[in-house]
mmCIF file of C-alpha atoms in Angstrom:
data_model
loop_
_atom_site.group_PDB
_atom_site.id
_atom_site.type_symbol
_atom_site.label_atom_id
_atom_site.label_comp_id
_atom_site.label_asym_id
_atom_site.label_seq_id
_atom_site.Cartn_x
_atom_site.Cartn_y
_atom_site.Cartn_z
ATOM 1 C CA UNK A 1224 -35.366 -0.264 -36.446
ATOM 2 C CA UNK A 1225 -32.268 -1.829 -37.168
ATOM 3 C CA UNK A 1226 -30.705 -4.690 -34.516
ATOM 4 C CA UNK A 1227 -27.150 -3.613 -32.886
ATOM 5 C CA UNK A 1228 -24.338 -5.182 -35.004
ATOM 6 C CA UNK A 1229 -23.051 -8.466 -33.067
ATOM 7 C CA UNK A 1230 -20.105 -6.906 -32.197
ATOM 8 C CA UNK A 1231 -21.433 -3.959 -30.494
ATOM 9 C CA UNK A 1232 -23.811 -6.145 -28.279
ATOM 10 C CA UNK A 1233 -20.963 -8.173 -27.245
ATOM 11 C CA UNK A 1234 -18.581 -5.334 -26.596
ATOM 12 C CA UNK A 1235 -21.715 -3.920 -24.089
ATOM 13 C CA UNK A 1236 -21.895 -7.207 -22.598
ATOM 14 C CA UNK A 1237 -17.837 -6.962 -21.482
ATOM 15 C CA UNK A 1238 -18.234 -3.157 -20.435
ATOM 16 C CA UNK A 1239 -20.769 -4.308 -18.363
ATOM 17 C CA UNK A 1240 -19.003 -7.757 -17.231
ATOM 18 C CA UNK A 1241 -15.653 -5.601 -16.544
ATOM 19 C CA UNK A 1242 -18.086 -2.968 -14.432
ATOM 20 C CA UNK A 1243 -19.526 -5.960 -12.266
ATOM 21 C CA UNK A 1244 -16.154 -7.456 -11.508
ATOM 22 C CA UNK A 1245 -14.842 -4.212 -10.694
ATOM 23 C CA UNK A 1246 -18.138 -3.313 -8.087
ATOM 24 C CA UNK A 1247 -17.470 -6.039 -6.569
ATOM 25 C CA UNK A 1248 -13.818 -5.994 -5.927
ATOM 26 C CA UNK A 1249 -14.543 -2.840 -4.559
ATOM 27 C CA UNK A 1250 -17.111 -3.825 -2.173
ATOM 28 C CA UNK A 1251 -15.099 -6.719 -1.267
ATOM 29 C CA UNK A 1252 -12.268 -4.739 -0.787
ATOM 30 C CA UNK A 1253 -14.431 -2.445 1.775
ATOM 31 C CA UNK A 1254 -15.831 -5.450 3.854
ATOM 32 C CA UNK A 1255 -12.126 -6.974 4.685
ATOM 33 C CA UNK A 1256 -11.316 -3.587 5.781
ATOM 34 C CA UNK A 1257 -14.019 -2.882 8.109
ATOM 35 C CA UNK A 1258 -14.621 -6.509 9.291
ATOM 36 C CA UNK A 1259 -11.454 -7.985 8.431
ATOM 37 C CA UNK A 1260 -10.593 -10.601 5.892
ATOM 38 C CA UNK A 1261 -11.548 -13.877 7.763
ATOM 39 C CA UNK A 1262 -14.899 -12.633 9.279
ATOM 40 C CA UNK A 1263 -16.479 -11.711 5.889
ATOM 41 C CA UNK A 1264 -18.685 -14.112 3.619
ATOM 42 C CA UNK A 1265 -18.964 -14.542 -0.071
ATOM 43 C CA UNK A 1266 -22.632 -14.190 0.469
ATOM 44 C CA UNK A 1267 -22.431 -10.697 2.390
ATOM 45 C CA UNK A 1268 -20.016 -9.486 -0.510
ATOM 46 C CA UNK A 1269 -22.756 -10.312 -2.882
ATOM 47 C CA UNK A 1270 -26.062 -8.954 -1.120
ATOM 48 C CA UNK A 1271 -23.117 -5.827 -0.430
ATOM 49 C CA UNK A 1272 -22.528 -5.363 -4.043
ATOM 50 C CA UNK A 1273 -26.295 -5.934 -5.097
ATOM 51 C CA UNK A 1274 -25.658 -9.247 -7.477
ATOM 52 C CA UNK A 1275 -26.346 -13.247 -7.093
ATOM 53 C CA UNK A 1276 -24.059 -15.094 -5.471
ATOM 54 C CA UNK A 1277 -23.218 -16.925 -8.742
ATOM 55 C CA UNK A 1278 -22.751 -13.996 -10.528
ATOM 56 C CA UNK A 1279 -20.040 -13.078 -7.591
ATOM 57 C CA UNK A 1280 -18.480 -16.496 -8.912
ATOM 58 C CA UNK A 1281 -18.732 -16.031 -12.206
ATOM 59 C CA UNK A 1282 -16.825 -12.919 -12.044
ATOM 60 C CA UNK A 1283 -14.105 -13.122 -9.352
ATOM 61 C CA UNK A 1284 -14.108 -16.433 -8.430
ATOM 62 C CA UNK A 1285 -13.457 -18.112 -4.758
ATOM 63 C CA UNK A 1286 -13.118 -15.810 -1.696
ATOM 64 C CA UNK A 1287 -9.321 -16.412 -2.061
ATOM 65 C CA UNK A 1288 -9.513 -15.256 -5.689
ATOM 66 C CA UNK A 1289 -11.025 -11.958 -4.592
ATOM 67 C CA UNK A 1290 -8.470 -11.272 -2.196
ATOM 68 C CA UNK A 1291 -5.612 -12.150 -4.618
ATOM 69 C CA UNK A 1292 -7.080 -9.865 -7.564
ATOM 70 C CA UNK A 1293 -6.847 -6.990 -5.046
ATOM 71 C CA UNK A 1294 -3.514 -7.821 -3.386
ATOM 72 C CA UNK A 1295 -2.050 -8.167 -6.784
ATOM 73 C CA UNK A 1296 -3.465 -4.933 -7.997
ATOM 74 C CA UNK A 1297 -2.227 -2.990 -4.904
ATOM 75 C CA UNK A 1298 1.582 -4.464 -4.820
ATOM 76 C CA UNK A 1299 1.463 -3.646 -8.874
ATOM 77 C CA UNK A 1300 0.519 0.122 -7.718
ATOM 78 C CA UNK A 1301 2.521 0.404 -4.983
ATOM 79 C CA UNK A 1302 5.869 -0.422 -5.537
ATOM 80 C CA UNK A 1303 8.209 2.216 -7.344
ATOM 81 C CA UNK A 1304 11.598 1.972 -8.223
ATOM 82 C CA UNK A 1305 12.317 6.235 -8.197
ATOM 83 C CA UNK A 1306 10.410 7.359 -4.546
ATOM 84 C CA UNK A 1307 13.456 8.887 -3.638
ATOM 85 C CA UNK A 1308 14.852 10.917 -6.195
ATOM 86 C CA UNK A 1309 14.256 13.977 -4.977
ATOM 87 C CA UNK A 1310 15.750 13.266 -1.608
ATOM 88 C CA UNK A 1311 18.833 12.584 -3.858
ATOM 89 C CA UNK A 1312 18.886 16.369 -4.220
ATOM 90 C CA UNK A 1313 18.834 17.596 -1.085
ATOM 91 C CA UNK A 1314 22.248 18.842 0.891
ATOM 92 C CA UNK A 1315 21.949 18.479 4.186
ATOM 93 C CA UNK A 1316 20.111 16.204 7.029
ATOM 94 C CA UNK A 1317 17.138 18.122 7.591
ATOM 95 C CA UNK A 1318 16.226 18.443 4.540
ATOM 96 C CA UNK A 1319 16.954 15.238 3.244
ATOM 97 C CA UNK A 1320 14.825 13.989 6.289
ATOM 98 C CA UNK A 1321 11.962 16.562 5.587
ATOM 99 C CA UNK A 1322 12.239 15.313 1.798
ATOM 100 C CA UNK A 1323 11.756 11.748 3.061
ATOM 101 C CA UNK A 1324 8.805 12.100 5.654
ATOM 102 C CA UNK A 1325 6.330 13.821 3.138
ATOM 103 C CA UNK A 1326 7.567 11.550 -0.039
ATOM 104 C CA UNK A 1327 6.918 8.305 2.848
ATOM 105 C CA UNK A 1328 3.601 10.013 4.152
ATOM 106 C CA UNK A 1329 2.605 10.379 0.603
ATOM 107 C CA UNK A 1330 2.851 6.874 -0.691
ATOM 108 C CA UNK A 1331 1.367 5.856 2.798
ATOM 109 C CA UNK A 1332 -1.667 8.119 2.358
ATOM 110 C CA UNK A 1333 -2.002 7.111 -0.690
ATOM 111 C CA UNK A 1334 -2.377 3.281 -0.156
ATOM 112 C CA UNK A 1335 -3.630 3.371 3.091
ATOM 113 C CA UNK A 1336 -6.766 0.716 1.793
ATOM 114 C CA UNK A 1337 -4.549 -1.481 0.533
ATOM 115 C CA UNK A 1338 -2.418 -1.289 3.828
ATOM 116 C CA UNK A 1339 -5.400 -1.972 5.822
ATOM 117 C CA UNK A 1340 -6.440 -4.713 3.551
ATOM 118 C CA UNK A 1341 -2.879 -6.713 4.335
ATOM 119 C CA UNK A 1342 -2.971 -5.762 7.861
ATOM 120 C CA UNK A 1343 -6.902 -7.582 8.018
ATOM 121 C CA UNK A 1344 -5.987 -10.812 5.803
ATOM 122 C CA UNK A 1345 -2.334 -11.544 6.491
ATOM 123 C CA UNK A 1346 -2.765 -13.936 9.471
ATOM 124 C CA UNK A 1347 -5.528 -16.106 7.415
ATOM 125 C CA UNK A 1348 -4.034 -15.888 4.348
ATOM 126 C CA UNK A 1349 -0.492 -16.753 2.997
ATOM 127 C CA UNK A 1350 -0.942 -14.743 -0.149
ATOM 128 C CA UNK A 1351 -1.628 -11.692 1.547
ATOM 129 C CA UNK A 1352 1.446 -12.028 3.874
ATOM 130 C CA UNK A 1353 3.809 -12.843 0.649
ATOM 131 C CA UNK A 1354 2.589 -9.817 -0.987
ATOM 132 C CA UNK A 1355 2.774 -7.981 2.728
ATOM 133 C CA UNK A 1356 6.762 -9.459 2.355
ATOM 134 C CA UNK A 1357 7.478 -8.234 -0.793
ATOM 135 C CA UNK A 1358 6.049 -4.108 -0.349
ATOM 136 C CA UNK A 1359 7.794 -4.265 2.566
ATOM 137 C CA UNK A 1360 11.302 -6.123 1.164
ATOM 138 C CA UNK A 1361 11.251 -3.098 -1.725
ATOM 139 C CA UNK A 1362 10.139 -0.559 0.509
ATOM 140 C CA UNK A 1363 13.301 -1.541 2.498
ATOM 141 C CA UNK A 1364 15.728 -1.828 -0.325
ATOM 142 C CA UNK A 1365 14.428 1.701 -1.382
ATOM 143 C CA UNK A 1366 15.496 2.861 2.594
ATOM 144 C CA UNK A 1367 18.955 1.573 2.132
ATOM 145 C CA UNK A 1368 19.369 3.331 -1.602
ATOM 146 C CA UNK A 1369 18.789 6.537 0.878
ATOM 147 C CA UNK A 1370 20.831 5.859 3.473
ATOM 148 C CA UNK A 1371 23.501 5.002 1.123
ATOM 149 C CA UNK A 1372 22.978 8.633 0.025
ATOM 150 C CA UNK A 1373 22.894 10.191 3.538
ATOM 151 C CA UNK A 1374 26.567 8.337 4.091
ATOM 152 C CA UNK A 1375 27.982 9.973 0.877
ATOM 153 C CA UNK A 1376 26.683 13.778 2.183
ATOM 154 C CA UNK A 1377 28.282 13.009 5.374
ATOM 155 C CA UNK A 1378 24.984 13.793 6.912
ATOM 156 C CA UNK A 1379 24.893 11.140 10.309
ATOM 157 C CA UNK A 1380 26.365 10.303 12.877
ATOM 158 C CA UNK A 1381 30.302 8.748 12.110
ATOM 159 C CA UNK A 1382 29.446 5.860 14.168
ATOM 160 C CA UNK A 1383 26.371 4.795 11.661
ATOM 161 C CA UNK A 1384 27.178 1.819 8.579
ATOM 162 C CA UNK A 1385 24.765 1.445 5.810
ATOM 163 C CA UNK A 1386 22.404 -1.118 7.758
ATOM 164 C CA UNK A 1387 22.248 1.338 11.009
ATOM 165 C CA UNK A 1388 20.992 4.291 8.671
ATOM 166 C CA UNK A 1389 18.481 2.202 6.889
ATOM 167 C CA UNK A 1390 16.603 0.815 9.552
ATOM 168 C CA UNK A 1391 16.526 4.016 11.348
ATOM 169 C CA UNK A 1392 14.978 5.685 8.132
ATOM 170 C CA UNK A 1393 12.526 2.060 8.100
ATOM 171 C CA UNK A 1394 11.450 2.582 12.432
ATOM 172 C CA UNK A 1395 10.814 6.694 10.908
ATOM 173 C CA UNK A 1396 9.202 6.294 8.293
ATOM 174 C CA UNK A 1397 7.907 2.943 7.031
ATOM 175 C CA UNK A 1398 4.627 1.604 6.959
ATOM 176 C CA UNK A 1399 4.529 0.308 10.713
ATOM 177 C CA UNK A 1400 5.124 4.674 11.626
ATOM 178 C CA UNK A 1401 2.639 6.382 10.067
ATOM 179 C CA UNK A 1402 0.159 3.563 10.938
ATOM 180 C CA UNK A 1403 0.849 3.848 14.699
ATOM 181 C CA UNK A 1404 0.212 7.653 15.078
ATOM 182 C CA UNK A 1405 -2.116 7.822 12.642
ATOM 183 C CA UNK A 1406 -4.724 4.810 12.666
ATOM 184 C CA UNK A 1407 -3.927 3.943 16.141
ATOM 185 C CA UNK A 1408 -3.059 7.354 18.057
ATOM 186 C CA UNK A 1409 -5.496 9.477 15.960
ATOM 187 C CA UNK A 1410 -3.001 12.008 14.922
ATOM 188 C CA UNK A 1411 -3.615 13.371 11.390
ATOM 189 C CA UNK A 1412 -1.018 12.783 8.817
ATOM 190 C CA UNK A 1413 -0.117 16.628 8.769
ATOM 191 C CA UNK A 1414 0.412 16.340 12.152
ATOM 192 C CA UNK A 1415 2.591 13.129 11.695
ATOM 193 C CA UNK A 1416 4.572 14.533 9.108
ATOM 194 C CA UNK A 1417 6.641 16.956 10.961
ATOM 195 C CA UNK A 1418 7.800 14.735 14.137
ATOM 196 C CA UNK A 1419 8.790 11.904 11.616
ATOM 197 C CA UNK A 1420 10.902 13.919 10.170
ATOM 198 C CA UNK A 1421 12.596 15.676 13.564
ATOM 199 C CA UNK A 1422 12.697 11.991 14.789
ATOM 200 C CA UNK A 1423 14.512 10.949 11.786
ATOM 201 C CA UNK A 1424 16.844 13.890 12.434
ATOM 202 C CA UNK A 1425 17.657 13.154 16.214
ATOM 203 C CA UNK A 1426 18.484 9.568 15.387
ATOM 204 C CA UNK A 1427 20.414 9.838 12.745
ATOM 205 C CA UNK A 1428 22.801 12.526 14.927
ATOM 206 C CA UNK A 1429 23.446 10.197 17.285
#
C-alpha cells in the first residue's frame, strides 16, 4: 500500500494539534467556572482534559496563557457595534424598553460562560479585569447610543440628560441585572425578561 503524501500526514497532525488545544481550552474554561480561576491547577486541567501535562504546555502555554486565549476569544465574540438597531425602530417607551430587555437578555444568555469566567478570574488576574473593562466600556457606549435615541422620541421623563438615561438603561439591563436575578436569585431568564423591561419603564417616567 502506498504511504500518505507528506503533506497529508502533516495536515492530520495540525487537525489533530488544533483539536487538542481546543479540548483543552474548553476544559479549562469549565474548571475556572466551577472552581474559579485562582483555585484551579495546570495539572487538574490536564488529567481533566485526558493529556500530559507537557502536552497542556505545548499547546496553550502557562496558566495565564490559557486564560488569555479564552478572554480574548470571548471579548472578540461579544462585542457588537449594531445590538440596538432594532430598538432604533420602535415608537414609543414600552416598546423601545421591551425591544431592549430581550436584545440585553439575549447577548447575556448567550455569553453567560464567558461572564462567569471574568466574574471567577478578575480579582487574580489583571488581564481578565482589562478585558472585564472593555465589554463593559462598549456595552456602555452602546447604552448611551440608546438613550440618545429615547431623548429624540421624547420617550422619558423631561427632567432626564443623556447620562441619566444611560445609566438607568446600564442598572436595567447590563450585565450586573440579569446576573443578580438570574445566577443569584434563581429566577429564569424568561422570568427576568419581563420585569427588566417594566423596571426600565418606571424609571425612565420619572
Amino acid at each position: 500500500m502506498a504511504e500518505a503524501a507528506p503533506n497529508y500526514r502533516s495536515a492530520r497532525r495540525e487537525q489533530g494539534a488544533a483539536q487538542t488545544r481546543q479540548d483543552i481550552l474548553d476544559t479549562a474554561r469549565r474548571l475556572f467556572i466551577a472552581e474559579g480561576y485562582a483555585q484551579v491547577t495546570m495539572s487538574q486541567i490536564a488529567e481533566a482534559a485526558g493529556v500530559a501535562t507537557k502536552t497542556l504546555y505545548a499547546s496553550v502555554g502557562t496558566k495565564t496563557q490559557v486564560l488569555h486565549a479564552l478572554l480574548a476569544a470571548d471579548a472578540d465574540a461579544s462585542v457588537t457595534t449594531d445590538l440596538f438597531d432594532e430598538m432604533r425602530k420602535c415608537e414609543d417607551l414600552t416598546s423601545a424598553a421591551a425591544c431592549l430587555a430581550r436584545l440585553a437578555r439575549t447577548s447575556s444568555e448567550r455569553y453567560a460562560p464567558s461572564i462567569d469566567l471574568l466574574y471567577s478570574s478578575m480579582a487574580s488576574d489583571d488581564k481578565a479585569r482589562q478585558v472585564w473593562d472593555y465589554i463593559v466600556a462598549h456595552c456602555r457606549r452602546v447604552f448611551r447610543e440608546a438613550a440618545g435615541h429615547l431623548l429624540a422620541m421624547g420617550a422619558v421623563a423631561p427632567a432626564l440628560d443623556i447620562d441619566n438615561v444611560a445609566d438607568r438603561l446600564w442598572f436595567c439591563f447590563g450585565l450586573a441585572a440579569w446576573r443578580s436575578l438570574v445566577v443569584d436569585c434563581g429566577w429564569s431568564y424568561d422570568a427576568a425578561e419581563p420585569l427588566l423591561a417594566a423596571q426600565a419603564v418606571t424609571l425612565l417616567q420619572g
